[in-house]
Coordinates of N, CA and C in Angstrom, one line a residue:
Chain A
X10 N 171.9 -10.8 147.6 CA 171.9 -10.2 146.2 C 171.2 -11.1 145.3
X11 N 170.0 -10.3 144.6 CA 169.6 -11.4 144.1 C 170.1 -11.2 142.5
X12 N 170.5 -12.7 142.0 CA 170.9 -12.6 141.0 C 170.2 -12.8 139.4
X13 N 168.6 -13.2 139.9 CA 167.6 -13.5 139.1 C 166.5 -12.9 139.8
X14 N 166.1 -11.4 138.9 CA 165.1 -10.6 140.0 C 163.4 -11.5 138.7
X15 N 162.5 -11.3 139.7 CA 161.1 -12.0 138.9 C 160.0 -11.3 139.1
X16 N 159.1 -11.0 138.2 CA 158.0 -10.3 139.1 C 156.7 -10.8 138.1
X17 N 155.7 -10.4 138.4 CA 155.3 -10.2 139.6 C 155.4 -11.6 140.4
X18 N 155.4 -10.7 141.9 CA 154.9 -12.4 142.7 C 153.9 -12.9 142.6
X19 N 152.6 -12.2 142.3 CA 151.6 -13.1 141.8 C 150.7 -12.3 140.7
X20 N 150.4 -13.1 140.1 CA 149.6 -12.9 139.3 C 147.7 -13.5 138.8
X21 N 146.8 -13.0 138.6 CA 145.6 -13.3 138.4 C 145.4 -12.9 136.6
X22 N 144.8 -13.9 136.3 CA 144.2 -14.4 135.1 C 143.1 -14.9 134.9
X23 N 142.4 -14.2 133.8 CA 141.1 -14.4 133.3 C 141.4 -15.7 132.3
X24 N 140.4 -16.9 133.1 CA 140.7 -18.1 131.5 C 140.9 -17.6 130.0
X25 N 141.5 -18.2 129.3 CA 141.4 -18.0 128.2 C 142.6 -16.4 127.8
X26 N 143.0 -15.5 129.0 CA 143.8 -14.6 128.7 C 145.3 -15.3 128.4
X27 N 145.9 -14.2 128.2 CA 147.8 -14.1 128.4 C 148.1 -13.4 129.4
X28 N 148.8 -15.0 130.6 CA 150.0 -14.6 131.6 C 151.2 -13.8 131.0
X29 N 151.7 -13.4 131.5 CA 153.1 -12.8 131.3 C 154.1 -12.2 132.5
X30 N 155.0 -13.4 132.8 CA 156.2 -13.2 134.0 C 157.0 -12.8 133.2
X31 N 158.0 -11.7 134.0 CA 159.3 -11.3 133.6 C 160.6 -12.0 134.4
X32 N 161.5 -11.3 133.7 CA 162.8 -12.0 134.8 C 163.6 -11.3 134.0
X33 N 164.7 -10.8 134.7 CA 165.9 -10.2 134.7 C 166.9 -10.9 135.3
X34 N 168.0 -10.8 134.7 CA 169.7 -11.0 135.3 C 170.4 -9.9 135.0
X35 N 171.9 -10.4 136.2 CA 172.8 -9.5 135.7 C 174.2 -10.2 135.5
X36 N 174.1 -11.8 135.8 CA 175.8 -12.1 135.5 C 175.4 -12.3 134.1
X37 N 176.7 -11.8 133.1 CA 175.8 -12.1 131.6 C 176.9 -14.0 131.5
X38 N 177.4 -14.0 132.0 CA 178.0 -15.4 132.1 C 176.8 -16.5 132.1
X39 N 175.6 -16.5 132.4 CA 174.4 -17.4 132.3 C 174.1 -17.3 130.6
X40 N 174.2 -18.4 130.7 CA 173.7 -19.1 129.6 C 172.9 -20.5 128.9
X41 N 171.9 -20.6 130.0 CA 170.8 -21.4 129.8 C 169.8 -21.1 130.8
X42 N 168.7 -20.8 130.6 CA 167.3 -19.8 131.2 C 165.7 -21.1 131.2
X43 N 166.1 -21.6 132.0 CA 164.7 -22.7 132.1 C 164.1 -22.0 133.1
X44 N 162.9 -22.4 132.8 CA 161.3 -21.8 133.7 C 161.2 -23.4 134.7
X45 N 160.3 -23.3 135.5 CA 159.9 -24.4 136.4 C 158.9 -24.3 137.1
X46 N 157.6 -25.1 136.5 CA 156.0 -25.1 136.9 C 156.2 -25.9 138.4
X47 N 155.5 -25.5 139.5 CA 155.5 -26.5 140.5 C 154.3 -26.3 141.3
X48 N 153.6 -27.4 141.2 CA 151.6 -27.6 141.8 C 152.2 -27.5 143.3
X49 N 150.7 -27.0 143.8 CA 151.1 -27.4 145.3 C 151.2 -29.3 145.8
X50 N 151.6 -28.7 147.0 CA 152.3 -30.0 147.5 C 153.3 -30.8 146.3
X51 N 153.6 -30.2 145.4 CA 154.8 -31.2 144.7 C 156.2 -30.1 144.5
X52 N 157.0 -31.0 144.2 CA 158.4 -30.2 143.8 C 158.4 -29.6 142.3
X53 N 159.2 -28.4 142.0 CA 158.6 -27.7 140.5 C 159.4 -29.0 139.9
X54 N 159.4 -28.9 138.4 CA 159.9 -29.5 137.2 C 159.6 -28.9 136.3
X55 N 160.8 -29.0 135.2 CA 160.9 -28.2 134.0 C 160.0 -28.0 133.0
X56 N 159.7 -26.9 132.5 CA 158.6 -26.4 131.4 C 159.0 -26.2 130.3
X57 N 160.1 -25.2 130.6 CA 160.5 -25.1 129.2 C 161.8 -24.0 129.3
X58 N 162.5 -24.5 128.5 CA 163.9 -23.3 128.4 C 164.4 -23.1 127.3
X59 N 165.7 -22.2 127.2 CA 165.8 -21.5 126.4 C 167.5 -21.3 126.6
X60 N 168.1 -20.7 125.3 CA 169.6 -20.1 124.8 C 169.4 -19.1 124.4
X61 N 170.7 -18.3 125.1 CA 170.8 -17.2 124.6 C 171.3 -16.6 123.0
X62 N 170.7 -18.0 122.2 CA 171.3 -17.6 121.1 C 170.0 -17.5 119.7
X63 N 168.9 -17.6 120.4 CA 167.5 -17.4 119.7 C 166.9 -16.7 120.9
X64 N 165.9 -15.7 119.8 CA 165.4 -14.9 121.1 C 163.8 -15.3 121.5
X65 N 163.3 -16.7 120.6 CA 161.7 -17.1 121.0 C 162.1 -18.5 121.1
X66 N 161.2 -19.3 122.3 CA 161.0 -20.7 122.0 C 160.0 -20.6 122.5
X67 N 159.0 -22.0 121.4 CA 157.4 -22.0 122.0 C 157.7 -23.2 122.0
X68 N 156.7 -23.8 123.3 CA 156.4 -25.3 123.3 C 154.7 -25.1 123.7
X69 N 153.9 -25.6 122.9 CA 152.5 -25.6 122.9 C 151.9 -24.3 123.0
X70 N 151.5 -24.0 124.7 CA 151.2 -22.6 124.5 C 152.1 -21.9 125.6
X71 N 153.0 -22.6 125.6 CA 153.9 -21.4 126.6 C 155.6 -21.0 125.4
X72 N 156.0 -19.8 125.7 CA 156.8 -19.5 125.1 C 157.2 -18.4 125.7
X73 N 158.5 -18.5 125.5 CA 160.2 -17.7 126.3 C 160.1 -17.1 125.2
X74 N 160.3 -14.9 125.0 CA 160.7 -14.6 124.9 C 162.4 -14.3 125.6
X75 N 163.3 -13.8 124.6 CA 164.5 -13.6 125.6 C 165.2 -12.3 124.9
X76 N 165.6 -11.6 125.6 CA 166.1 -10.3 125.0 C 167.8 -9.9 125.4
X77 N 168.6 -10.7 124.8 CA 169.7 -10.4 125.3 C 170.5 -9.2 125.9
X78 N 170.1 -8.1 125.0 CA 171.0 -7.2 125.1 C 170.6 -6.7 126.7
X79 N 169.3 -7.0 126.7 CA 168.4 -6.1 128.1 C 168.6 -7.1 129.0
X80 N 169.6 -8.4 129.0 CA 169.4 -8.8 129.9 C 168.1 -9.4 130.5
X81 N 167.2 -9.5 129.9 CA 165.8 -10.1 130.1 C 165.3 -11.4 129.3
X82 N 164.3 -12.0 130.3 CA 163.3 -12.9 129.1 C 161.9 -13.1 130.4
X83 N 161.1 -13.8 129.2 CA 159.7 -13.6 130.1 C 158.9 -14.8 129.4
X84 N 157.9 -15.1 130.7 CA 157.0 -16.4 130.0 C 155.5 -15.8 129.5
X85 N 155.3 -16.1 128.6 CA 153.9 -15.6 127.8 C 153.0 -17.6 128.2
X86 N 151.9 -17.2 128.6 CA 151.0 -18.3 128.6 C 149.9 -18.0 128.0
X87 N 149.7 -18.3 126.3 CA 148.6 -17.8 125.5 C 147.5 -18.9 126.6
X88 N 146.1 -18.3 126.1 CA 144.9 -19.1 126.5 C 145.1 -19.4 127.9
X89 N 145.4 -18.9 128.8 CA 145.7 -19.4 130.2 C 144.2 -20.0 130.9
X90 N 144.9 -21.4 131.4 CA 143.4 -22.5 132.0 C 143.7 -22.4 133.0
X91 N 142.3 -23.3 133.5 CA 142.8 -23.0 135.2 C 143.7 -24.1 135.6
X92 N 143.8 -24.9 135.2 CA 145.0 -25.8 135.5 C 146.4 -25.1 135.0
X93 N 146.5 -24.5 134.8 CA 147.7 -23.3 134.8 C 147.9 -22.8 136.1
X94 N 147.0 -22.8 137.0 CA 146.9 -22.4 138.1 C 148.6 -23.0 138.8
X95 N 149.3 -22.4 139.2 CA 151.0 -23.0 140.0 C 151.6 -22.0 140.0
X96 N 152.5 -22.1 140.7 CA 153.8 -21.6 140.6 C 154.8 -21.7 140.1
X97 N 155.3 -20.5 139.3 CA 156.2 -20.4 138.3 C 157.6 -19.7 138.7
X98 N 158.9 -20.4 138.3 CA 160.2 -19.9 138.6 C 160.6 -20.2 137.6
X99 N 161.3 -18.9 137.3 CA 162.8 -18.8 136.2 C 163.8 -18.7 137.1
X100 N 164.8 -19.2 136.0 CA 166.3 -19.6 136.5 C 167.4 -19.4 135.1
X101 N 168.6 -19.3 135.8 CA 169.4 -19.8 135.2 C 170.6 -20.1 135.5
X102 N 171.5 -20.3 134.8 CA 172.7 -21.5 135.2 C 173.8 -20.9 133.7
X103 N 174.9 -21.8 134.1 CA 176.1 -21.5 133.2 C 176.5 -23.0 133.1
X104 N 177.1 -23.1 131.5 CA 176.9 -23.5 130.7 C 178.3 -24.6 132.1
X105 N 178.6 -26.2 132.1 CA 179.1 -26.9 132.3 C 179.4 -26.4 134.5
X106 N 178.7 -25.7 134.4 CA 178.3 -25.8 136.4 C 177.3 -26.0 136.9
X107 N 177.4 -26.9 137.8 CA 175.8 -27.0 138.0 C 174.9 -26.8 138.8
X108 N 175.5 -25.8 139.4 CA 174.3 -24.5 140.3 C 173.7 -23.5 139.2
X109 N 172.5 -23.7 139.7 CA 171.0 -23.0 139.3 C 170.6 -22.1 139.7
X110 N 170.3 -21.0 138.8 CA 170.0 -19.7 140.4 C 168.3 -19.4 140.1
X111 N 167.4 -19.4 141.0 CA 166.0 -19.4 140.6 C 165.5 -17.9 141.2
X112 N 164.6 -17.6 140.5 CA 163.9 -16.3 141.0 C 163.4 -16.6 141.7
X113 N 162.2 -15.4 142.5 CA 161.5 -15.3 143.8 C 160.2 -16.7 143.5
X114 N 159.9 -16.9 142.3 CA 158.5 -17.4 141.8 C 157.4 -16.4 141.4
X115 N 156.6 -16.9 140.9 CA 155.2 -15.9 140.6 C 154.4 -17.2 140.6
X116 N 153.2 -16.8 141.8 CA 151.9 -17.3 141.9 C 150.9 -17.1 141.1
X117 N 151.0 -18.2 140.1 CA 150.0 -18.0 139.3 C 148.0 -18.4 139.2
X118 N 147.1 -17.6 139.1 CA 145.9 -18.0 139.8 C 145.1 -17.3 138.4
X119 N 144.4 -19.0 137.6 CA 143.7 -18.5 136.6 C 142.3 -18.6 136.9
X120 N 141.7 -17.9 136.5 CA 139.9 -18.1 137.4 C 139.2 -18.1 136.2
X121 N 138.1 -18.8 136.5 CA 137.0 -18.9 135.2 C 136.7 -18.0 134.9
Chain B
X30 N 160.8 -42.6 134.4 CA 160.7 -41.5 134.9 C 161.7 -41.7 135.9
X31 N 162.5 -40.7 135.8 CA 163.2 -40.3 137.4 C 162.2 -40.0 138.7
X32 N 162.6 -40.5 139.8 CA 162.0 -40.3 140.8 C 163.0 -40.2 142.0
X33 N 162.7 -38.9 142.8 CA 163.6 -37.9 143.6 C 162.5 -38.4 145.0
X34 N 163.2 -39.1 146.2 CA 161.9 -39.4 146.9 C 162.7 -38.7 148.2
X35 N 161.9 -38.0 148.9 CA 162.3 -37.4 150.2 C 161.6 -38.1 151.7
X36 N 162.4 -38.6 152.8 CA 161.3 -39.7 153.7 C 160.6 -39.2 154.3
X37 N 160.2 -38.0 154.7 CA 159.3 -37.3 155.4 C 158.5 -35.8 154.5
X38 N 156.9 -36.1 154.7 CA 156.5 -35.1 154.0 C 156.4 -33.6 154.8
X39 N 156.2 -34.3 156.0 CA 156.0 -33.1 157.3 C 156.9 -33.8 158.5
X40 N 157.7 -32.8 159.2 CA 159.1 -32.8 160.5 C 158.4 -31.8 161.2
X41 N 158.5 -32.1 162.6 CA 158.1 -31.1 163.3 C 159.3 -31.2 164.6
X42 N 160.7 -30.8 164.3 CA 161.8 -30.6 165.8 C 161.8 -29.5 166.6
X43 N 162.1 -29.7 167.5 CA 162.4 -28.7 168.9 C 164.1 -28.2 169.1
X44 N 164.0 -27.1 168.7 CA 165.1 -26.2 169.0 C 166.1 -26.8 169.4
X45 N 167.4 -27.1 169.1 CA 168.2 -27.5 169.4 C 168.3 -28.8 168.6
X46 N 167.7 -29.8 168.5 CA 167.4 -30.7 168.3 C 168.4 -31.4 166.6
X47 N 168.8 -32.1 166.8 CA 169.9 -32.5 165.4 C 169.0 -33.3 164.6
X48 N 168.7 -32.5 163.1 CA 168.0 -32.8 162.3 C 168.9 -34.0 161.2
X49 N 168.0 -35.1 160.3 CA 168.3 -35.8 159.7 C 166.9 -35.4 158.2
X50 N 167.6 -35.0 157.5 CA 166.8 -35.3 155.4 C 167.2 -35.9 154.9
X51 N 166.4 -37.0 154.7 CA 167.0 -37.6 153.6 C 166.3 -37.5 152.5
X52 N 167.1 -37.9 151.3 CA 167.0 -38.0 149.9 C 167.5 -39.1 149.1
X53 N 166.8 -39.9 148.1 CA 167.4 -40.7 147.3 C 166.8 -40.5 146.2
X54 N 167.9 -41.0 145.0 CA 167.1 -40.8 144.0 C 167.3 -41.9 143.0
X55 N 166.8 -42.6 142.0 CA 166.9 -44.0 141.5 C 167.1 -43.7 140.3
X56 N 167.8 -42.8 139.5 CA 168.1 -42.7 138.2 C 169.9 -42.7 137.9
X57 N 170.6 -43.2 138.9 CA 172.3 -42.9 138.9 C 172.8 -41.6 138.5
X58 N 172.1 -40.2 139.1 CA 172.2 -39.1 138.4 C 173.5 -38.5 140.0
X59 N 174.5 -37.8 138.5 CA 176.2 -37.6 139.5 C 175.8 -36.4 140.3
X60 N 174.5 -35.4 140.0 CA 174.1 -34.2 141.3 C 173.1 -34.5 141.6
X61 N 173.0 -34.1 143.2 CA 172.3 -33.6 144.1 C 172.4 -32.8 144.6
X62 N 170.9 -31.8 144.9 CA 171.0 -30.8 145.7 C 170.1 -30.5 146.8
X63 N 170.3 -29.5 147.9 CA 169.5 -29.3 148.6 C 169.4 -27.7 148.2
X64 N 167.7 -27.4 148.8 CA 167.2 -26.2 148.3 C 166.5 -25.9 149.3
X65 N 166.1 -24.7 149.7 CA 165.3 -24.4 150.8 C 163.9 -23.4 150.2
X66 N 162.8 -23.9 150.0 CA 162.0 -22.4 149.7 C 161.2 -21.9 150.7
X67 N 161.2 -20.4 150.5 CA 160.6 -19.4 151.5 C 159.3 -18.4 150.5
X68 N 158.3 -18.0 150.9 CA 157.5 -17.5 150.4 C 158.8 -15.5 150.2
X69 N 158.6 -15.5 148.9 CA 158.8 -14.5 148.5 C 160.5 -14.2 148.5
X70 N 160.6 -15.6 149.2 CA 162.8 -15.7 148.2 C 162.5 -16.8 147.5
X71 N 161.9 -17.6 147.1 CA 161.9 -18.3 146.0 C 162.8 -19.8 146.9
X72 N 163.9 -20.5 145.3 CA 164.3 -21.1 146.0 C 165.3 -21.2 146.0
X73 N 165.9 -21.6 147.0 CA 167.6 -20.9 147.6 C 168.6 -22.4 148.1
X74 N 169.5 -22.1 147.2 CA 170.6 -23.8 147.5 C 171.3 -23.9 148.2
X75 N 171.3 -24.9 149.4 CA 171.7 -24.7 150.6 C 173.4 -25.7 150.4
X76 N 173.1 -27.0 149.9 CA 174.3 -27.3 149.4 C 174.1 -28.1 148.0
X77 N 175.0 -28.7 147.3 CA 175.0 -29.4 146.4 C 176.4 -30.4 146.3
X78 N 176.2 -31.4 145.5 CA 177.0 -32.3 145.6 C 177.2 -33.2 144.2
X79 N 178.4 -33.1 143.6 CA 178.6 -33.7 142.1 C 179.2 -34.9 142.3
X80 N 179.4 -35.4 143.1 CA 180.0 -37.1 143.1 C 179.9 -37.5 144.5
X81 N 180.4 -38.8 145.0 CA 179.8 -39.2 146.1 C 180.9 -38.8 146.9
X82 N 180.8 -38.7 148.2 CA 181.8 -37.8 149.0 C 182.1 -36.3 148.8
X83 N 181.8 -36.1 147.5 CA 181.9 -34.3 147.1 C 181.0 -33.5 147.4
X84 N 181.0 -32.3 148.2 CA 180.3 -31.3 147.9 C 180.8 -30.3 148.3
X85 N 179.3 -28.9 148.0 CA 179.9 -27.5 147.6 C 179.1 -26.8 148.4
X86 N 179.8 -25.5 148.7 CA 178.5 -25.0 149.5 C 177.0 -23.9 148.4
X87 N 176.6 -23.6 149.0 CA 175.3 -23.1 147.8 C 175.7 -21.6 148.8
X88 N 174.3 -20.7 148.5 CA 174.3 -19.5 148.7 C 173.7 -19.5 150.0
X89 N 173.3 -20.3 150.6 CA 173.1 -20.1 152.5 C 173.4 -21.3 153.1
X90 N 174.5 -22.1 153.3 CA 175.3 -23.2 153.7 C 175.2 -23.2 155.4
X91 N 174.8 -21.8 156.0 CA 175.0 -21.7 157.7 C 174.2 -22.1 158.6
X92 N 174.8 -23.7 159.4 CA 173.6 -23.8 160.1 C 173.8 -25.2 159.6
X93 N 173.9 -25.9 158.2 CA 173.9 -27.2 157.6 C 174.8 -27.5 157.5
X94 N 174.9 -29.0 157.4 CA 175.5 -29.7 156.9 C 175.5 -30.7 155.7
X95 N 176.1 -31.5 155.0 CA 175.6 -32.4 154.2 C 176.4 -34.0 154.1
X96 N 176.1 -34.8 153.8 CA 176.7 -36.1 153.7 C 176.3 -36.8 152.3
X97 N 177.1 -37.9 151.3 CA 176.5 -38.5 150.2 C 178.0 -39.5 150.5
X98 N 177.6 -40.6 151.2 CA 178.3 -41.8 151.2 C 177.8 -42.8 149.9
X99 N 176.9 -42.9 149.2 CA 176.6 -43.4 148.1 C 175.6 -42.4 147.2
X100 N 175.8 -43.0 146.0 CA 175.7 -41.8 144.7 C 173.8 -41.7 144.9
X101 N 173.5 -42.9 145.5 CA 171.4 -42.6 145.1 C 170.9 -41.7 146.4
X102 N 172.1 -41.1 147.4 CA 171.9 -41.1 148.7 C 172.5 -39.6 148.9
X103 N 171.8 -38.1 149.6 CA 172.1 -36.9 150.0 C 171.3 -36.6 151.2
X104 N 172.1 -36.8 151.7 CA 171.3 -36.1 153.4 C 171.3 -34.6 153.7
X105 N 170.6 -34.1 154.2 CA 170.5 -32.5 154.9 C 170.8 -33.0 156.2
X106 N 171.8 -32.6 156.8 CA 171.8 -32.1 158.4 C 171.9 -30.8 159.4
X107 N 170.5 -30.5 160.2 CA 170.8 -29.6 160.7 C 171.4 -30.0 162.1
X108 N 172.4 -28.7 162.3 CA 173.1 -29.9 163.6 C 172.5 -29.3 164.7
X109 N 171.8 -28.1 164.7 CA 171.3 -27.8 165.8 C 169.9 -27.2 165.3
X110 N 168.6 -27.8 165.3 CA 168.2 -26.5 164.8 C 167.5 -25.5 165.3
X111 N 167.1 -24.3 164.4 CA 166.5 -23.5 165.4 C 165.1 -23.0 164.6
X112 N 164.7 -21.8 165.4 CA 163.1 -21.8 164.7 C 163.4 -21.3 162.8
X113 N 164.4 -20.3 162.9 CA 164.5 -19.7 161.6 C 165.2 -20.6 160.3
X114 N 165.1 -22.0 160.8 CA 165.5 -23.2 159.8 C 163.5 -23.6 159.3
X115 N 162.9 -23.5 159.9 CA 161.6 -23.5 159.6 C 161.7 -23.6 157.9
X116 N 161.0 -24.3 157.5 CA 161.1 -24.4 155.7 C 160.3 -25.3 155.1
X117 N 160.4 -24.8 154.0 CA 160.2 -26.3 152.8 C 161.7 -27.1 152.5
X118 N 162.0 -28.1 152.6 CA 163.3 -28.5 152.1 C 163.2 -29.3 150.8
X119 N 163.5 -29.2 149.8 CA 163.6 -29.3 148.2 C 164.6 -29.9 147.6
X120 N 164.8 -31.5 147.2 CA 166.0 -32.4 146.9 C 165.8 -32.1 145.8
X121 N 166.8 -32.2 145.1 CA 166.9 -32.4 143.8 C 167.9 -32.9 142.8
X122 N 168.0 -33.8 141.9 CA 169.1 -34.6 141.1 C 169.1 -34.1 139.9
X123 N 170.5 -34.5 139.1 CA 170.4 -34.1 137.6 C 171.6 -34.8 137.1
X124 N 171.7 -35.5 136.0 CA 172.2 -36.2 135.5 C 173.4 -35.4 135.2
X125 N 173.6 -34.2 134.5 CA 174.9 -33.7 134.4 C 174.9 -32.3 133.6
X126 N 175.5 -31.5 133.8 CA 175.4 -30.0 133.4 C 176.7 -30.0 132.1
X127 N 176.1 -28.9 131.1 CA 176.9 -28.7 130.2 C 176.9 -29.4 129.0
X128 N 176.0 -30.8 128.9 CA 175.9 -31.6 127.7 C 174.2 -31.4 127.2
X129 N 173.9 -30.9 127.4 CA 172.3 -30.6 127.1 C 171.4 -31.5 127.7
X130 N 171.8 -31.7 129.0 CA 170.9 -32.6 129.9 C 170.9 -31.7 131.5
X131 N 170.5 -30.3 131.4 CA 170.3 -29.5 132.5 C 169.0 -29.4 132.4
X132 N 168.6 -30.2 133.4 CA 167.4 -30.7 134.2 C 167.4 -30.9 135.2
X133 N 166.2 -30.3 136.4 CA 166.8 -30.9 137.5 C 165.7 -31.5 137.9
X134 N 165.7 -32.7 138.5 CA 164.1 -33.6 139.1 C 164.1 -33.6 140.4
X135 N 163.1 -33.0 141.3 CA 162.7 -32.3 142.3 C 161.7 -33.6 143.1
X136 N 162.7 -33.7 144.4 CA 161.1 -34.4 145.1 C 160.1 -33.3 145.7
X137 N 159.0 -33.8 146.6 CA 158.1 -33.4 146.7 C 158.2 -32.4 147.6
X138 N 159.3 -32.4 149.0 CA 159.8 -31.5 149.8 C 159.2 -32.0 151.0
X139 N 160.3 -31.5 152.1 CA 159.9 -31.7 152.8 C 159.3 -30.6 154.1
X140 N 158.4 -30.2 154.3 CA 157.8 -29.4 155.4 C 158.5 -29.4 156.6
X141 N 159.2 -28.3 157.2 CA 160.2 -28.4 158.4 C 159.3 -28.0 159.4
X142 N 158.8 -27.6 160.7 CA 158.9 -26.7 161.7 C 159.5 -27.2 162.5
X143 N 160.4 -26.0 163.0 CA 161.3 -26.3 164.1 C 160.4 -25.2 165.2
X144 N 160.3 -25.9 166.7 CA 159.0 -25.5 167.5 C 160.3 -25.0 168.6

């Protein structure tokens, strides 16, 4: 059962466009939604996250929409480089436990 | 910087064979976890562990084992393995959940095939 569905699995981008991953839950008990960039050959690490108590956070040019009521949030990557090129996982977790639940990923592939 | 170091980049065992992962991590962070990823499940927690001697099982525990006799220190053991343990294995630490320090710092993984 997956409890953090993600899509797409991969995705292609034109430099300079907007990526945009989704993600869905369904325990509404989550309440902290971090994303996680991870290059090949290395382990992901955190990009950027979010509360379910504002429904935008931007850090540079990536920014978490979140939509509570739907149960959703999604990563927007304005100007996507090709060093954006990774893979991308959302997750989320509850608030004082500390299991993580991560989506499938989305392979992200920006081309000149 | 935190640094999550795993000792082997690439494992290549034979069926049956009793597997050893290790992990250490140099920041005194009270979790560790083990993670497994697969193309198109993402990544999936095999166990996890909040203090030394403690742990929990994650959402596919069958097949492993785990050990943390000291706090910088989480082993994966498979005690027999077989081809469908085949994986990425994915350590990871975090200082502590619920005070606004949910982070988790990921070593590099380690490359399984079981032959």
């Amino acid at each position: 059962q997956q409890q953090v569905k993600q899509s797409p699995q991969s995705l292609i981008v034109q430099k300079g466009g907007i990526s945009i991953i989704n993600c869905a839950y369904e325990n509404t008990a989550f309440d902290y939604f971090p994303w996680y960039q991870q290059f090949p050959g290395k382990g992901p690490a955190l990009l950027i996250a979010i509360r379910p108590d504002v429904s935008e956070k931007k850090e540079g040019r990536f920014t978490i929409s979140f939509n509570k009521s739907a149960k959703q949030f999604s990563l927007h990557i304005m100007d996507s480089q090709p060093g954006d090129s990774a893979t991308y996982f959302c997750a989320a977790t509850t608030w004082g436990y500390q299991k993580v639940t991560f989506g499938i990923g989305t392979k992200l592939q920006v081309i000149p | 910087d935190v640094k999550v170091t795993q000792s082997s980049r690439y494992l290549v065992k034979r069926t049956g064979e009793k597997v050893f992962l290790e992990c250490v991590q140099d920041m005194d962070h009270e979790n560790m976890f083990w993670y497994r990823q697969d193309p198109g499940l993402g990544l999936r927690l095999i166990y996890f562990s909040y203090d030394v001697k403690m742990k929990e099982k994650g959402d596919i525990p069958e097949g492993y084992s785990v050990s943390r006799e000291k706090k910088e220190r989480f082993s994966l053991i498979l005690e027999s393995a077989s081809t469908n343990q085949t994986s990425m294995y994915l350590c990871a630490s975090s200082l502590f959940f619920g005070g606004g320090n949910e982070k988790l710092f990921f070593g590099s993984g380690t490359q399984l095939s079981v032959l």
